[in-house]
Amino acid sequence: MISPGSRYVALGSSFAAGPGIEPQLDKAAGRSGRNYAHLVAEALELDLVDVTYSGATTANLLSERQNDAAPQIDAVGPETALVTVTAGGNDLDYIGTFLRGSLMNTLARPVGLVAKRLGNRIRARVSYLKDQSEYDAVADSLTEVVTRIRESAPRSRILLVDYHTLVGPGTRPRLDVPLNEEQLPSVVLMAEGLAAAFAKAAERTGADLIAASTASLDHALGSPEPWTTGFRLTRGTPYHPNEAGMQAVADLILTHLRTKA
């Protein structure tokens, strides 16, 4: 168990940062004061350093600046007791692909030259298929993140927190999401590949795995209580954790820390 007052560093992309969830502490980062890191820190009375940033890739965690933000791993030091990591989706353009496909199909409905041209432009940028090497690269990068954290904070507890499931067994094409019967399974394959990359990195490094992907299967889009937002053309932050989803992941982390010392 992590002692009260211990330093907790949260690393990751938008699925950790919480864009669209109020209060927004940093609008550029899309960082919420009610993301899972803040909820965990509040429950355990930890000293939180939250450097999660929407749009971050694993390179932004390891070595590359993001806008004015230093590489996230710079926040980890010898006194760090707990680190959570949610990243890798942007390496695969996972949510970006889902969004562009949804936008393309939505714009295809109205009749109009401008909509048609825009839809054709987006269609050219949507590729649902990923090579296995791309998933392997994410696993390698997550492995490097854990290795670098251990170098900076040898006594820290490291949790790899994977992504919420967006498309579950009950998610209906065209009804729950604006993708068709051919497109939707490809998004599922991407999600499975991303979850497998997290599992592989955890197995390699001995880091703890928090499988939000598994826990959220019954809370995917189209379920009675989804843990993520759906697609809206004009408002909101589509395909990201909502407040219930953030609380659910925080609960997973808290249970893990309390039961597996």
Tab-separated table of C-alpha atoms in Angstrom:
chain	number	residue	atom	x	y	z
A	1	MET	CA	0.000	0.000	0.000
A	2	ILE	CA	1.171	3.532	-0.766
A	3	SER	CA	1.519	5.685	2.362
A	4	PRO	CA	-0.400	8.987	2.659
A	5	GLY	CA	1.720	11.943	1.546
A	6	SER	CA	3.707	9.846	-0.940
A	7	ARG	CA	4.506	11.314	-4.338
A	8	TYR	CA	2.337	10.032	-7.191
A	9	VAL	CA	3.191	10.887	-10.796
A	10	ALA	CA	0.538	10.363	-13.497
A	11	LEU	CA	1.756	9.954	-17.088
A	12	GLY	CA	-0.352	9.551	-20.175
A	13	SER	CA	-2.583	10.805	-22.960
A	14	SER	CA	-6.192	11.969	-23.044
A	15	PHE	CA	-7.633	8.734	-21.627
A	16	ALA	CA	-5.727	9.619	-18.463
A	17	ALA	CA	-5.996	13.415	-18.696
A	18	GLY	CA	-9.786	13.614	-18.983
A	19	PRO	CA	-10.713	16.220	-21.621
A	20	GLY	CA	-14.337	17.271	-21.335
A	21	ILE	CA	-14.588	16.398	-17.643
A	22	GLU	CA	-14.939	19.410	-15.374
A	23	PRO	CA	-13.099	21.061	-13.822
A	24	GLN	CA	-10.481	21.486	-16.538
A	25	LEU	CA	-7.241	22.426	-14.778
A	26	ASP	CA	-5.248	22.829	-17.987
A	27	LYS	CA	-7.271	23.409	-21.155
A	28	ALA	CA	-4.302	22.955	-23.487
A	29	ALA	CA	-3.615	19.541	-21.962
A	30	GLY	CA	-7.283	18.657	-21.598
A	31	ARG	CA	-6.450	17.774	-18.003
A	32	SER	CA	-9.300	17.349	-15.546
A	33	GLY	CA	-9.277	17.743	-11.790
A	34	ARG	CA	-11.512	14.650	-11.707
A	35	ASN	CA	-9.473	12.283	-13.845
A	36	TYR	CA	-8.535	8.928	-12.363
A	37	ALA	CA	-5.228	10.215	-11.047
A	38	HIS	CA	-6.888	12.972	-9.024
A	39	LEU	CA	-9.523	10.571	-7.715
A	40	VAL	CA	-6.866	8.076	-6.593
A	41	ALA	CA	-4.697	10.786	-5.042
A	42	GLU	CA	-7.667	12.185	-3.150
A	43	ALA	CA	-8.688	8.766	-1.816
A	44	LEU	CA	-5.169	7.837	-0.667
A	45	GLU	CA	-4.056	11.361	0.323
A	46	LEU	CA	-1.136	11.326	-2.082
A	47	ASP	CA	0.992	14.203	-3.362
A	48	LEU	CA	-0.030	14.159	-7.018
A	49	VAL	CA	2.047	15.425	-9.929
A	50	ASP	CA	-0.232	15.069	-12.949
A	51	VAL	CA	1.534	15.636	-16.270
A	52	THR	CA	-0.961	13.776	-18.463
A	53	TYR	CA	-1.569	15.567	-21.748
A	54	SER	CA	-4.164	14.962	-24.441
A	55	GLY	CA	-2.624	13.885	-27.720
A	56	ALA	CA	0.529	12.529	-26.083
A	57	THR	CA	2.384	9.654	-27.705
A	58	THR	CA	4.860	7.415	-25.922
A	59	ALA	CA	7.576	9.631	-27.417
A	60	ASN	CA	6.101	12.563	-25.460
A	61	LEU	CA	6.448	10.491	-22.319
A	62	LEU	CA	10.039	9.529	-23.064
A	63	SER	CA	11.868	12.261	-24.953
A	64	GLU	CA	9.825	14.722	-27.000
A	65	ARG	CA	8.291	17.958	-25.802
A	66	GLN	CA	4.593	18.504	-26.389
A	67	ASN	CA	3.840	22.154	-27.021
A	68	ASP	CA	5.439	23.834	-23.980
A	69	ALA	CA	5.435	20.674	-21.869
A	70	ALA	CA	8.655	18.783	-21.140
A	71	PRO	CA	8.802	15.010	-21.679
A	72	GLN	CA	6.479	13.610	-19.047
A	73	ILE	CA	9.014	11.243	-17.547
A	74	ASP	CA	10.997	14.241	-16.316
A	75	ALA	CA	8.423	14.502	-13.515
A	76	VAL	CA	9.550	11.151	-12.073
A	77	GLY	CA	12.250	11.368	-9.415
A	78	PRO	CA	13.818	9.256	-6.650
A	79	GLU	CA	11.078	10.224	-4.195
A	80	THR	CA	8.273	8.998	-6.492
A	81	ALA	CA	6.316	6.162	-4.889
A	82	LEU	CA	3.588	5.540	-7.470
A	83	VAL	CA	3.427	6.009	-11.252
A	84	THR	CA	0.494	5.325	-13.549
A	85	VAL	CA	0.898	5.119	-17.320
A	86	THR	CA	-1.831	5.308	-19.982
A	87	ALA	CA	-0.311	5.920	-23.415
A	88	GLY	CA	0.145	4.271	-26.788
A	89	GLY	CA	-3.236	4.893	-28.390
A	90	ASN	CA	-1.963	7.965	-30.216
A	91	ASP	CA	1.024	6.015	-31.514
A	92	LEU	CA	-1.553	3.952	-33.417
A	93	ASP	CA	-3.871	6.889	-34.162
A	94	TYR	CA	-6.540	4.729	-32.516
A	95	ILE	CA	-9.101	7.358	-31.502
A	96	GLY	CA	-8.178	9.559	-34.457
A	97	THR	CA	-9.094	6.748	-36.848
A	98	PHE	CA	-12.372	6.130	-35.037
A	99	LEU	CA	-13.208	9.838	-35.131
A	100	ARG	CA	-12.374	10.338	-38.801
A	101	GLY	CA	-14.360	7.284	-39.810
A	102	SER	CA	-17.343	8.500	-37.815
A	103	LEU	CA	-17.059	11.982	-39.270
A	104	MET	CA	-16.719	10.630	-42.793
A	105	ASN	CA	-19.877	8.542	-42.479
A	106	THR	CA	-21.802	11.362	-40.822
A	107	LEU	CA	-20.853	13.860	-43.522
A	108	ALA	CA	-21.778	11.368	-46.224
A	109	ARG	CA	-25.431	11.645	-45.244
A	110	PRO	CA	-26.188	15.239	-46.269
A	111	VAL	CA	-26.362	16.100	-49.947
A	112	GLY	CA	-24.051	18.928	-50.886
A	113	LEU	CA	-20.852	19.594	-52.789
A	114	VAL	CA	-18.929	20.942	-49.780
A	115	ALA	CA	-19.873	17.968	-47.591
A	116	LYS	CA	-18.983	15.559	-50.396
A	117	ARG	CA	-15.549	17.116	-50.933
A	118	LEU	CA	-14.808	17.172	-47.208
A	119	GLY	CA	-15.990	13.590	-46.847
A	120	ASN	CA	-13.730	12.459	-49.684
A	121	ARG	CA	-10.770	14.243	-48.104
A	122	ILE	CA	-11.357	12.550	-44.745
A	123	ARG	CA	-11.939	9.160	-46.412
A	124	ALA	CA	-8.459	9.303	-47.888
A	125	ARG	CA	-6.999	9.668	-44.371
A	126	VAL	CA	-8.827	6.740	-42.739
A	127	SER	CA	-6.955	3.441	-42.531
A	128	TYR	CA	-8.333	0.877	-40.096
A	129	LEU	CA	-5.678	-1.773	-40.636
A	130	LYS	CA	-2.484	-1.804	-38.602
A	131	ASP	CA	0.504	-4.036	-39.075
A	132	GLN	CA	1.562	-6.203	-36.139
A	133	SER	CA	4.858	-4.341	-36.080
A	134	GLU	CA	2.982	-1.182	-35.028
A	135	TYR	CA	1.497	-2.930	-31.996
A	136	ASP	CA	4.903	-4.411	-31.193
A	137	ALA	CA	6.379	-0.913	-31.304
A	138	VAL	CA	3.842	0.265	-28.709
A	139	ALA	CA	4.744	-2.664	-26.450
A	140	ASP	CA	8.430	-1.814	-26.874
A	141	SER	CA	7.802	1.843	-26.037
A	142	LEU	CA	5.759	1.009	-22.941
A	143	THR	CA	8.521	-1.346	-21.871
A	144	GLU	CA	11.020	1.500	-22.249
A	145	VAL	CA	8.754	3.811	-20.227
A	146	VAL	CA	8.713	1.336	-17.333
A	147	THR	CA	12.485	0.837	-17.585
A	148	ARG	CA	13.112	4.581	-17.494
A	149	ILE	CA	10.774	5.037	-14.528
A	150	ARG	CA	12.672	2.365	-12.601
A	151	GLU	CA	15.953	4.074	-13.371
A	152	SER	CA	14.650	7.343	-11.922
A	153	ALA	CA	12.536	5.880	-9.108
A	154	PRO	CA	13.782	2.392	-8.226
A	155	ARG	CA	11.343	1.928	-5.342
A	156	SER	CA	8.242	3.128	-7.151
A	157	ARG	CA	5.097	1.104	-7.822
A	158	ILE	CA	4.319	1.220	-11.540
A	159	LEU	CA	0.837	0.607	-12.926
A	160	LEU	CA	0.197	0.247	-16.650
A	161	VAL	CA	-3.429	1.338	-17.056
A	162	ASP	CA	-4.810	0.387	-20.452
A	163	TYR	CA	-7.656	2.004	-22.387
A	164	HIS	CA	-11.402	1.786	-21.806
A	165	THR	CA	-13.270	-0.430	-24.236
A	166	LEU	CA	-15.278	1.698	-26.646
A	167	VAL	CA	-16.846	-1.015	-28.792
A	168	GLY	CA	-18.205	-3.990	-26.893
A	169	PRO	CA	-20.165	-7.128	-27.820
A	170	GLY	CA	-23.435	-5.197	-27.769
A	171	THR	CA	-22.317	-2.104	-29.680
A	172	ARG	CA	-24.441	-1.807	-32.806
A	173	PRO	CA	-22.995	-0.456	-36.075
A	174	ARG	CA	-24.835	2.584	-37.487
A	175	LEU	CA	-26.998	2.842	-34.343
A	176	ASP	CA	-24.594	3.216	-31.408
A	177	VAL	CA	-21.684	4.494	-33.505
A	178	PRO	CA	-21.684	5.900	-37.063
A	179	LEU	CA	-19.557	3.077	-38.482
A	180	ASN	CA	-20.838	0.290	-40.682
A	181	GLU	CA	-20.652	-3.486	-40.280
A	182	GLU	CA	-17.297	-3.691	-42.053
A	183	GLN	CA	-15.610	-0.777	-40.288
A	184	LEU	CA	-16.592	-1.538	-36.702
A	185	PRO	CA	-14.750	-4.896	-36.361
A	186	SER	CA	-11.550	-3.184	-37.511
A	187	VAL	CA	-11.791	-0.713	-34.620
A	188	VAL	CA	-12.253	-3.679	-32.272
A	189	LEU	CA	-9.086	-5.256	-33.669
A	190	MET	CA	-7.153	-2.047	-33.006
A	191	ALA	CA	-8.414	-1.964	-29.420
A	192	GLU	CA	-7.445	-5.597	-28.891
A	193	GLY	CA	-3.990	-4.970	-30.310
A	194	LEU	CA	-3.502	-2.000	-27.997
A	195	ALA	CA	-4.613	-3.996	-24.942
A	196	ALA	CA	-2.249	-6.808	-25.940
A	197	ALA	CA	0.635	-4.326	-26.135
A	198	PHE	CA	-0.040	-3.251	-22.549
A	199	ALA	CA	-0.209	-6.862	-21.393
A	200	LYS	CA	3.054	-7.674	-23.168
A	201	ALA	CA	4.851	-4.711	-21.603
A	202	ALA	CA	3.556	-5.648	-18.144
A	203	GLU	CA	4.707	-9.244	-18.577
A	204	ARG	CA	8.156	-8.157	-19.741
A	205	THR	CA	8.757	-5.651	-16.978
A	206	GLY	CA	6.802	-6.974	-14.007
A	207	ALA	CA	4.797	-3.748	-13.844
A	208	ASP	CA	1.234	-4.108	-12.604
A	209	LEU	CA	-1.475	-4.167	-15.263
A	210	ILE	CA	-4.787	-2.427	-14.649
A	211	ALA	CA	-6.985	-3.871	-17.399
A	212	ALA	CA	-9.570	-1.135	-17.860
A	213	SER	CA	-10.241	-2.663	-21.278
A	214	THR	CA	-11.596	-5.841	-19.694
A	215	ALA	CA	-13.458	-4.143	-16.847
A	216	SER	CA	-15.285	-1.836	-19.247
A	217	LEU	CA	-16.514	-4.475	-21.732
A	218	ASP	CA	-20.046	-4.315	-20.349
A	219	HIS	CA	-19.909	-0.515	-20.321
A	220	ALA	CA	-19.054	0.079	-23.967
A	221	LEU	CA	-20.983	2.348	-26.314
A	222	GLY	CA	-24.585	1.269	-26.593
A	223	SER	CA	-24.679	-0.291	-23.119
A	224	PRO	CA	-27.102	0.953	-20.447
A	225	GLU	CA	-24.227	2.625	-18.535
A	226	PRO	CA	-21.392	3.511	-20.938
A	227	TRP	CA	-18.097	4.618	-19.440
A	228	THR	CA	-17.148	6.614	-22.524
A	229	THR	CA	-18.755	9.354	-24.577
A	230	GLY	CA	-20.329	8.698	-27.954
A	231	PHE	CA	-19.931	10.584	-31.205
A	232	ARG	CA	-21.427	14.064	-31.531
A	233	LEU	CA	-20.676	16.239	-34.543
A	234	THR	CA	-21.001	19.603	-32.818
A	235	ARG	CA	-20.271	19.195	-29.119
A	236	GLY	CA	-18.401	17.283	-26.461
A	237	THR	CA	-15.272	15.138	-26.592
A	238	PRO	CA	-16.219	11.985	-28.505
A	239	TYR	CA	-14.879	8.536	-27.675
A	240	HIS	CA	-13.257	9.390	-24.350
A	241	PRO	CA	-13.867	8.397	-20.730
A	242	ASN	CA	-16.764	10.150	-19.024
A	243	GLU	CA	-17.007	10.826	-15.291
A	244	ALA	CA	-18.320	7.332	-14.564
A	245	GLY	CA	-15.495	5.833	-16.612
A	246	MET	CA	-12.842	7.801	-14.749
A	247	GLN	CA	-14.319	6.804	-11.398
A	248	ALA	CA	-14.413	3.170	-12.479
A	249	VAL	CA	-10.717	3.161	-13.371
A	250	ALA	CA	-9.864	4.934	-10.124
A	251	ASP	CA	-11.768	2.206	-8.267
A	252	LEU	CA	-9.830	-0.487	-10.144
A	253	ILE	CA	-6.544	1.131	-9.136
A	254	LEU	CA	-7.594	1.604	-5.523
A	255	THR	CA	-8.742	-2.008	-5.206
A	256	HIS	CA	-5.490	-3.210	-6.768
A	257	LEU	CA	-3.320	-1.129	-4.449
A	258	ARG	CA	-5.291	-2.119	-1.357
A	259	THR	CA	-5.339	-5.847	-2.072
A	260	LYS	CA	-1.942	-6.396	-3.714
A	261	ALA	CA	0.707	-4.796	-1.586
